[in-house]
Coordinates of C-alpha atoms in Angstrom, one line a residue:
Chain A
M1 CA 9.7 154.8 -72.8
S2 CA 8.2 152.0 -74.9
I3 CA 10.1 149.9 -77.4
F4 CA 7.5 150.9 -79.9
T5 CA 8.1 154.6 -79.5
Y6 CA 11.9 154.4 -79.6
N7 CA 12.3 155.3 -83.2
G8 CA 8.9 157.0 -83.9
G9 CA 6.8 156.9 -87.0
A10 CA 3.3 157.1 -88.5
I11 CA 1.6 155.2 -91.3
I12 CA -1.8 155.4 -92.8
A13 CA -3.5 153.4 -95.5
M14 CA -6.8 154.3 -97.0
S15 CA -9.2 152.7 -99.6
G16 CA -10.8 154.5 -102.5
K17 CA -12.8 153.5 -105.5
N18 CA -10.8 150.6 -106.9
C19 CA -7.6 152.1 -105.5
I20 CA -5.7 152.4 -102.3
G21 CA -3.3 154.9 -100.8
I22 CA -0.6 154.3 -98.3
A23 CA 1.5 157.1 -96.7
S24 CA 4.1 157.4 -94.0
D25 CA 6.4 159.9 -92.4
T26 CA 10.1 159.6 -93.0
R27 CA 11.7 160.4 -89.7
L28 CA 14.1 158.1 -88.0
G29 CA 14.9 159.1 -84.4
I30 CA 16.7 157.8 -81.4
Q31 CA 14.2 158.8 -78.7
F32 CA 14.1 162.6 -79.1
Q33 CA 17.1 163.0 -81.3
T34 CA 16.3 163.0 -85.0
V35 CA 18.9 161.0 -86.9
A36 CA 17.5 160.8 -90.5
C37 CA 14.6 162.3 -92.4
D38 CA 14.6 159.9 -95.3
F39 CA 13.9 156.6 -93.6
Q40 CA 11.7 154.2 -95.6
K41 CA 8.8 152.6 -93.8
V42 CA 6.5 151.7 -96.7
F43 CA 7.7 149.0 -99.1
K44 CA 6.5 148.0 -102.5
M45 CA 6.2 144.2 -102.5
S46 CA 4.6 144.0 -105.9
S47 CA 2.9 146.4 -108.3
K48 CA -0.4 145.9 -106.4
L49 CA 0.8 145.2 -102.9
F50 CA 2.4 147.5 -100.3
L51 CA 3.7 146.8 -96.8
G52 CA 3.9 149.5 -94.2
L53 CA 5.9 148.8 -91.0
A54 CA 5.8 151.1 -88.0
G55 CA 7.8 150.4 -84.8
L56 CA 11.4 149.6 -84.0
A57 CA 13.5 150.5 -87.0
T58 CA 15.7 147.4 -87.0
D59 CA 12.7 145.1 -87.0
V60 CA 11.1 147.2 -89.8
Q61 CA 14.1 146.5 -92.0
T62 CA 14.5 142.9 -91.0
L63 CA 10.9 142.0 -91.5
E64 CA 10.8 143.7 -94.8
K65 CA 13.7 141.6 -96.0
L66 CA 12.2 138.4 -94.5
L67 CA 8.9 138.9 -96.2
Q68 CA 10.5 139.8 -99.5
F69 CA 12.4 136.5 -99.2
R70 CA 9.3 134.4 -98.4
M71 CA 7.4 136.2 -101.2
N72 CA 10.1 135.6 -103.8
L73 CA 10.3 131.9 -103.0
Y74 CA 6.5 131.6 -103.2
E75 CA 6.5 133.3 -106.6
L76 CA 9.3 131.2 -107.9
R77 CA 7.7 127.9 -106.8
E78 CA 4.1 128.8 -107.7
E79 CA 4.9 130.7 -110.9
R80 CA 2.2 133.2 -110.0
P81 CA 2.0 136.5 -108.0
M82 CA 1.1 136.3 -104.4
S83 CA -2.4 137.6 -103.5
P84 CA -2.7 140.3 -100.8
K85 CA -4.8 137.9 -98.7
A86 CA -2.1 135.1 -98.8
F87 CA 0.6 137.7 -98.1
A88 CA -1.3 139.0 -95.0
E89 CA -1.8 135.5 -93.8
L90 CA 1.9 134.7 -94.2
L91 CA 2.9 137.8 -92.4
S92 CA 0.5 137.0 -89.5
N93 CA 2.1 133.5 -89.2
V94 CA 5.7 134.9 -89.4
L95 CA 4.9 137.2 -86.6
Y96 CA 3.1 134.6 -84.4
E97 CA 6.1 132.2 -84.8
K98 CA 7.9 134.7 -82.6
R99 CA 5.0 134.8 -80.0
F100 CA 7.3 134.8 -77.0
G101 CA 10.0 137.1 -78.4
S102 CA 8.2 139.2 -80.9
Y103 CA 9.2 141.7 -83.6
F104 CA 8.4 145.2 -82.3
V105 CA 6.4 146.3 -85.3
E106 CA 2.9 147.3 -86.2
P107 CA 2.4 146.2 -89.9
I108 CA 0.0 147.4 -92.5
V109 CA -0.8 145.4 -95.6
A110 CA -2.4 147.5 -98.4
G111 CA -3.1 146.3 -101.9
L112 CA -5.6 145.6 -104.7
N113 CA -7.2 142.2 -105.2
D114 CA -7.4 140.5 -108.6
D115 CA -10.8 142.1 -109.2
G116 CA -9.5 145.6 -108.4
S117 CA -11.1 145.9 -105.0
P118 CA -9.1 147.4 -102.1
F119 CA -7.5 145.2 -99.4
L120 CA -6.4 146.7 -96.1
V121 CA -5.2 144.9 -93.0
N122 CA -3.3 146.1 -89.9
M123 CA -1.9 143.8 -87.3
D124 CA -0.4 143.9 -83.8
C125 CA 3.1 142.7 -83.2
I126 CA 2.1 139.1 -82.9
G127 CA 0.0 138.9 -86.0
A128 CA -3.6 139.5 -85.0
P129 CA -5.2 140.8 -88.2
C130 CA -7.8 143.5 -88.4
L131 CA -9.4 143.8 -91.9
A132 CA -10.8 147.2 -92.7
K133 CA -12.8 148.6 -95.6
D134 CA -12.0 152.3 -94.9
Y135 CA -8.6 153.0 -93.4
V136 CA -5.9 151.5 -91.2
V137 CA -3.3 153.3 -89.1
A138 CA -0.1 152.3 -87.3
G139 CA 2.7 154.0 -85.3
T140 CA 3.2 156.5 -82.5
A141 CA 0.5 159.0 -83.6
T142 CA -2.4 156.5 -84.0
A143 CA -4.8 158.5 -81.8
N144 CA -4.3 161.6 -84.0
M145 CA -4.5 159.6 -87.2
H146 CA -7.8 157.9 -86.1
G147 CA -9.3 161.3 -85.4
M148 CA -8.2 162.7 -88.8
C149 CA -9.2 159.6 -90.8
E150 CA -12.6 159.1 -89.2
T151 CA -13.4 162.7 -90.0
L152 CA -11.9 163.0 -93.5
W153 CA -12.5 159.6 -95.0
K154 CA -15.5 159.0 -97.3
E155 CA -16.5 156.2 -99.5
G156 CA -15.7 156.1 -103.3
M157 CA -12.9 158.6 -103.5
E158 CA -11.0 158.6 -106.8
S159 CA -7.2 158.6 -106.8
E160 CA -6.7 162.4 -106.8
E161 CA -9.1 163.0 -104.0
L162 CA -7.7 160.0 -102.1
F163 CA -4.2 161.5 -102.4
E164 CA -5.4 164.8 -100.9
T165 CA -7.4 163.2 -98.1
L166 CA -4.5 160.9 -97.2
S167 CA -1.9 163.6 -97.3
Q168 CA -4.0 166.0 -95.1
A169 CA -4.8 163.3 -92.6
L170 CA -1.1 162.3 -92.2
L171 CA 0.4 165.8 -92.1
A172 CA -2.1 167.0 -89.5
S173 CA -1.5 163.9 -87.3
V174 CA 2.3 164.0 -87.3
D175 CA 2.4 167.7 -86.7
R176 CA 1.0 167.0 -83.2
D177 CA 3.4 164.2 -82.5
A178 CA 7.0 165.0 -81.5
I179 CA 8.5 161.8 -82.8
S180 CA 6.8 161.6 -86.2
G181 CA 7.2 163.8 -89.2
W182 CA 10.3 165.3 -90.8
G183 CA 9.0 164.5 -94.3
A184 CA 6.3 162.3 -95.7
V185 CA 5.8 160.0 -98.7
V186 CA 2.5 158.9 -100.3
H187 CA 1.8 156.0 -102.7
I188 CA -1.5 155.7 -104.6
V189 CA -2.1 152.4 -106.2
T190 CA -4.6 151.9 -109.0
K191 CA -5.0 149.2 -111.6
D192 CA -3.0 151.3 -114.0
G193 CA 0.0 151.6 -111.7
V194 CA 1.6 153.3 -108.7
M195 CA 1.9 157.0 -108.2
T196 CA 4.4 158.1 -105.5
R197 CA 4.7 161.7 -104.2
E198 CA 6.8 163.2 -101.5
L199 CA 5.0 165.8 -99.4
K200 CA 6.4 169.1 -98.2
A201 CA 6.1 168.7 -94.5
R202 CA 7.2 170.7 -91.5
Q203 CA 10.8 169.9 -90.7
D204 CA 10.4 169.8 -87.0
Chain B
M1 CA 15.0 108.1 -90.7
G2 CA 15.8 104.5 -89.5
D3 CA 17.8 103.6 -86.4
S4 CA 21.5 104.2 -85.9
A5 CA 22.5 100.7 -87.2
Y6 CA 21.0 101.6 -90.6
S7 CA 22.1 105.2 -91.2
F8 CA 23.2 104.3 -94.7
S9 CA 20.9 104.2 -97.7
L10 CA 19.6 100.9 -98.8
T11 CA 19.0 102.3 -102.3
T12 CA 22.3 102.4 -103.9
F13 CA 23.5 102.7 -107.5
S14 CA 24.3 99.6 -109.6
R15 CA 27.3 99.5 -111.8
T16 CA 25.2 100.4 -114.8
G17 CA 23.9 103.5 -113.1
K18 CA 20.5 102.3 -112.1
L19 CA 18.8 102.4 -108.8
L20 CA 17.6 98.8 -108.6
Q21 CA 15.3 99.4 -105.6
I22 CA 13.4 101.9 -107.7
E23 CA 13.2 99.6 -110.6
Y24 CA 11.8 96.9 -108.3
A25 CA 9.4 99.4 -106.8
L26 CA 8.1 100.1 -110.4
N27 CA 7.6 96.3 -110.8
A28 CA 5.5 96.3 -107.7
V29 CA 3.5 99.1 -109.2
A30 CA 3.1 97.2 -112.5
N31 CA 1.7 94.3 -110.5
G32 CA -0.9 96.5 -108.9
R33 CA -4.5 97.0 -110.0
T34 CA -5.0 99.3 -112.9
S35 CA -5.6 103.0 -112.4
L36 CA -6.0 105.7 -114.9
G37 CA -6.7 109.4 -115.3
I38 CA -7.9 111.8 -118.0
C39 CA -7.6 115.6 -118.0
A40 CA -10.4 117.3 -119.8
K41 CA -10.7 121.0 -120.5
D42 CA -13.3 121.5 -117.7
G43 CA -12.1 118.9 -115.2
V44 CA -10.1 115.8 -114.4
V45 CA -11.3 112.2 -113.8
I46 CA -9.3 109.5 -112.1
A47 CA -10.5 105.9 -111.8
T48 CA -9.3 102.6 -110.5
D49 CA -10.1 98.9 -110.5
K50 CA -11.1 98.0 -106.9
K51 CA -11.3 94.2 -107.5
L52 CA -11.0 92.6 -104.1
A53 CA -9.6 89.3 -103.0
S54 CA -13.0 87.7 -102.3
A55 CA -16.7 88.4 -102.4
L56 CA -16.7 88.4 -98.6
V57 CA -14.7 91.6 -98.4
D58 CA -16.7 94.6 -97.2
V59 CA -16.3 97.0 -100.2
D60 CA -17.0 100.1 -98.3
S61 CA -14.1 99.7 -96.0
V62 CA -11.6 100.0 -98.9
N63 CA -10.9 103.4 -100.3
K64 CA -8.5 103.8 -103.1
V65 CA -9.5 107.2 -104.4
E66 CA -8.9 109.7 -101.6
A67 CA -9.4 113.5 -101.4
V68 CA -6.3 115.3 -100.1
N69 CA -7.6 118.8 -100.0
K70 CA -10.7 120.5 -101.3
S71 CA -9.5 120.5 -104.9
C72 CA -7.1 117.5 -105.2
G73 CA -7.5 113.8 -105.1
F74 CA -5.1 110.8 -105.3
V75 CA -5.4 107.3 -106.6
Y76 CA -2.7 104.7 -106.9
S77 CA -1.4 101.4 -108.2
G78 CA 0.9 99.3 -106.1
V79 CA 1.2 98.6 -102.4
G80 CA -1.9 99.9 -100.5
P81 CA -0.3 100.5 -97.0
D82 CA 2.5 102.6 -98.6
Y83 CA -0.2 104.7 -100.3
R84 CA -2.0 105.4 -97.0
V85 CA 1.2 106.8 -95.6
L86 CA 1.6 109.1 -98.6
V87 CA -2.0 110.3 -98.4
R88 CA -1.6 111.1 -94.7
K89 CA 1.6 113.1 -95.4
A90 CA 0.0 114.9 -98.4
R91 CA -3.1 115.9 -96.3
K92 CA -0.9 117.2 -93.6
S93 CA 1.2 119.2 -96.1
A94 CA -2.0 120.6 -97.7
Q95 CA -3.3 121.7 -94.3
S96 CA 0.0 123.3 -93.3
Y97 CA -0.1 125.3 -96.6
F98 CA -3.6 126.4 -95.9
R99 CA -2.7 127.5 -92.4
M100 CA 0.2 129.5 -93.8
Y101 CA -1.5 131.2 -96.7
R102 CA -5.2 130.7 -96.1
E103 CA -5.5 129.4 -99.7
D104 CA -5.9 125.9 -101.0
Q105 CA -2.5 124.4 -102.0
P106 CA -2.5 124.2 -105.8
V107 CA -2.1 120.7 -107.3
S108 CA 1.3 121.5 -108.8
Q109 CA 2.7 122.4 -105.3
L110 CA 1.1 119.4 -103.7
V111 CA 2.7 117.1 -106.3
K112 CA 6.1 118.7 -105.8
Q113 CA 5.8 118.3 -102.1
T114 CA 4.7 114.6 -102.3
A115 CA 7.3 113.8 -104.9
S116 CA 10.0 115.3 -102.7
V117 CA 8.9 113.0 -99.9
M118 CA 9.0 110.0 -102.1
Q119 CA 12.5 111.0 -103.3
E120 CA 13.7 111.3 -99.6
Y121 CA 12.9 107.7 -99.1
T122 CA 15.3 106.8 -101.9
Q123 CA 18.2 108.6 -100.3
S124 CA 17.8 108.1 -96.5
G125 CA 19.1 105.6 -94.1
G126 CA 17.2 102.4 -93.3
V127 CA 14.2 103.0 -95.5
R128 CA 13.0 101.6 -98.8
P129 CA 11.2 103.5 -101.6
F130 CA 7.4 103.6 -101.6
G131 CA 5.9 100.8 -103.7
V132 CA 3.2 103.0 -105.4
S133 CA 2.8 105.3 -108.3
L134 CA 0.2 108.0 -107.7
L135 CA -2.2 109.7 -110.1
V136 CA -3.1 113.2 -108.8
A137 CA -6.0 115.1 -110.1
G138 CA -6.6 118.7 -109.2
C139 CA -7.0 122.4 -110.1
D140 CA -3.9 124.6 -110.2
G141 CA -3.4 128.1 -108.8
D142 CA -5.0 129.6 -111.8
G143 CA -7.9 127.2 -111.9
T144 CA -6.6 125.0 -114.7
P145 CA -7.4 121.3 -114.3
R146 CA -4.3 119.1 -114.2
L147 CA -3.4 115.4 -113.9
Y148 CA 0.0 114.3 -112.6
Q149 CA 1.7 110.9 -112.1
V150 CA 4.2 110.5 -109.3
D151 CA 6.6 107.5 -109.4
P152 CA 8.5 105.8 -106.5
S153 CA 11.6 107.6 -107.5
G154 CA 10.0 110.9 -106.9
A155 CA 9.8 111.8 -110.6
Y156 CA 6.5 113.4 -111.6
F157 CA 4.9 114.1 -114.9
G158 CA 1.9 116.0 -116.1
W159 CA -0.3 114.0 -118.3
K160 CA -3.3 114.6 -120.6
A161 CA -4.3 111.0 -120.0
T162 CA -2.4 108.1 -118.6
A163 CA -2.7 104.6 -117.0
I164 CA -0.6 102.8 -114.4
G165 CA -0.6 99.3 -112.9
K166 CA -1.4 96.0 -114.6
N167 CA -2.3 96.2 -118.2
Y168 CA -1.2 99.9 -118.4
V169 CA 0.3 99.5 -121.9
N170 CA -3.0 98.5 -123.5
A171 CA -4.8 101.0 -121.5
K172 CA -2.5 103.8 -122.6
N173 CA -2.8 102.8 -126.2
F174 CA -6.5 102.8 -125.9
L175 CA -6.4 106.3 -124.3
E176 CA -4.0 107.6 -127.0
K177 CA -6.6 106.6 -129.7
R178 CA -9.5 108.1 -127.8
Y179 CA -8.0 111.3 -126.3
Q180 CA -9.0 114.6 -127.9
E181 CA -7.5 118.0 -127.1
D182 CA -10.7 119.8 -126.0
M183 CA -12.5 116.9 -124.5
E184 CA -15.3 117.7 -122.1
L185 CA -15.4 116.1 -118.6
E186 CA -18.5 114.0 -119.3
D187 CA -16.8 112.5 -122.4
A188 CA -13.6 111.9 -120.3
I189 CA -15.6 110.0 -117.7
H190 CA -17.2 107.9 -120.4
T191 CA -13.8 107.2 -121.9
A192 CA -12.2 106.4 -118.6
L193 CA -14.9 103.7 -118.0
L194 CA -14.4 102.2 -121.4
T195 CA -10.7 102.1 -120.9
L196 CA -11.1 100.5 -117.5
R197 CA -13.4 97.9 -118.9
E198 CA -10.9 97.0 -121.6
G199 CA -8.6 95.1 -119.3
F200 CA -11.1 94.2 -116.6
E201 CA -11.2 90.6 -115.4
G202 CA -14.8 89.6 -115.0
E203 CA -17.8 91.9 -114.9
M204 CA -17.3 95.6 -114.1
N205 CA -19.9 97.2 -111.9
A206 CA -20.3 100.2 -109.6
N207 CA -18.9 98.3 -106.6
N208 CA -15.7 97.1 -108.0
I209 CA -14.4 100.4 -109.4
E210 CA -13.9 103.8 -107.9
L211 CA -14.1 107.2 -109.7
G212 CA -13.0 110.6 -108.6
V213 CA -13.8 113.8 -110.3
V214 CA -12.7 117.5 -110.0
R215 CA -14.6 120.1 -112.0
K216 CA -13.1 123.4 -113.0
S217 CA -16.5 125.1 -112.3
D218 CA -16.3 124.6 -108.6
G219 CA -12.8 123.4 -108.1
E220 CA -13.9 120.7 -105.7
F221 CA -12.7 117.1 -105.8
R222 CA -15.4 114.5 -105.3
L223 CA -15.5 110.7 -105.0
L224 CA -18.5 109.5 -107.0
T225 CA -21.0 107.4 -105.1
P226 CA -21.9 103.9 -106.4
E227 CA -25.2 105.3 -107.6
Q228 CA -23.5 108.0 -109.6
V229 CA -21.0 105.5 -111.0
Q230 CA -23.9 103.2 -111.9
D231 CA -25.5 106.1 -113.9
Y232 CA -22.3 106.5 -115.9
L233 CA -22.0 102.8 -116.4
D234 CA -25.6 102.6 -117.7
E235 CA -24.8 105.4 -120.2
A236 CA -21.7 103.6 -121.3
N237 CA -23.7 100.5 -122.1

């Protein structure tokens, strides 16, 4: 058993035409016992910036609070919103500070830059970033998710098509993973706002 | 800060509520060579009188206008060695910021950071306040050009145009008359040179003044070379 698979979970973020989508399952388990099916793993940091955290649930919650704290202080001091790039760099540094006693999370930062272009990064638990222009995945079903995304993703999808693609990719991936699933939520972010939908998923 | 025998602050309140050490530090600043700055709508210019003790001094070895990060620069009036300590600390702070956020530290944040350092030295054991006032030129988070003054007390002010050091009263009056709301950078440089010349002892040339400029277009702070300064001086004649 790995510490990263203790609670289970799956997160995907995809880019579209001047929009991004980020989706996760909502299962919280303790090894094979499912304990909750409404556990939040994707957090809205600002109207154009989302943070997805897969891994050990306690670290997911702690890191979300810690980053919200850092972001709030930044926005108060600087009197301007934090850009996705700066946020990702901050997260990377926060994780590396714990290089020899790390948080057991796999984060995903998904947002829109000032010019409307998509911004996607995923990192390992000590902050090594990996920028992507198409999609990023994290969690216990990454092999499945990579397979689905590689096949289904295409360039220039508008928000509705992105929603369909993202939902299908996530649902199919978690259905083949025992410790992910039990409900899913999808957020689509465009310059006009955020659209959040809960998916009807297999409850097993 | 300081060794154990001096863990008390040397900057203490007088009966009238003043911090005399800070007042005296401001006197040290007022005895320093004149520096001034003007904030135009498309950039900021800072300038200083670099008159040296003797003609034998190697001019190139003295730098009063210093870049702190890509988009910000400092100039000072007062005690040179204290200034160098502040520049060093400010540069380190700007690099830490860049390392944390991969973005250039905006001038307003740099000023707050530097001002907070200067304030620490008015409330710590065994140290004295810095004997400099700084003029900081830079571009802010949203690209707007800004000029700030930071005093030994740690107080900072945003200015449209200001002067510090010897003769600052006359210089500020001159600036007040000449400043216009939507001044362009080229006019601001011209005005800065005229203002500097007003109180200059002896002949002003490209080797006994220093000019630093940050333009909104590229957000980069540059020290002007003597050749560039000479060009502006020629225009001003």
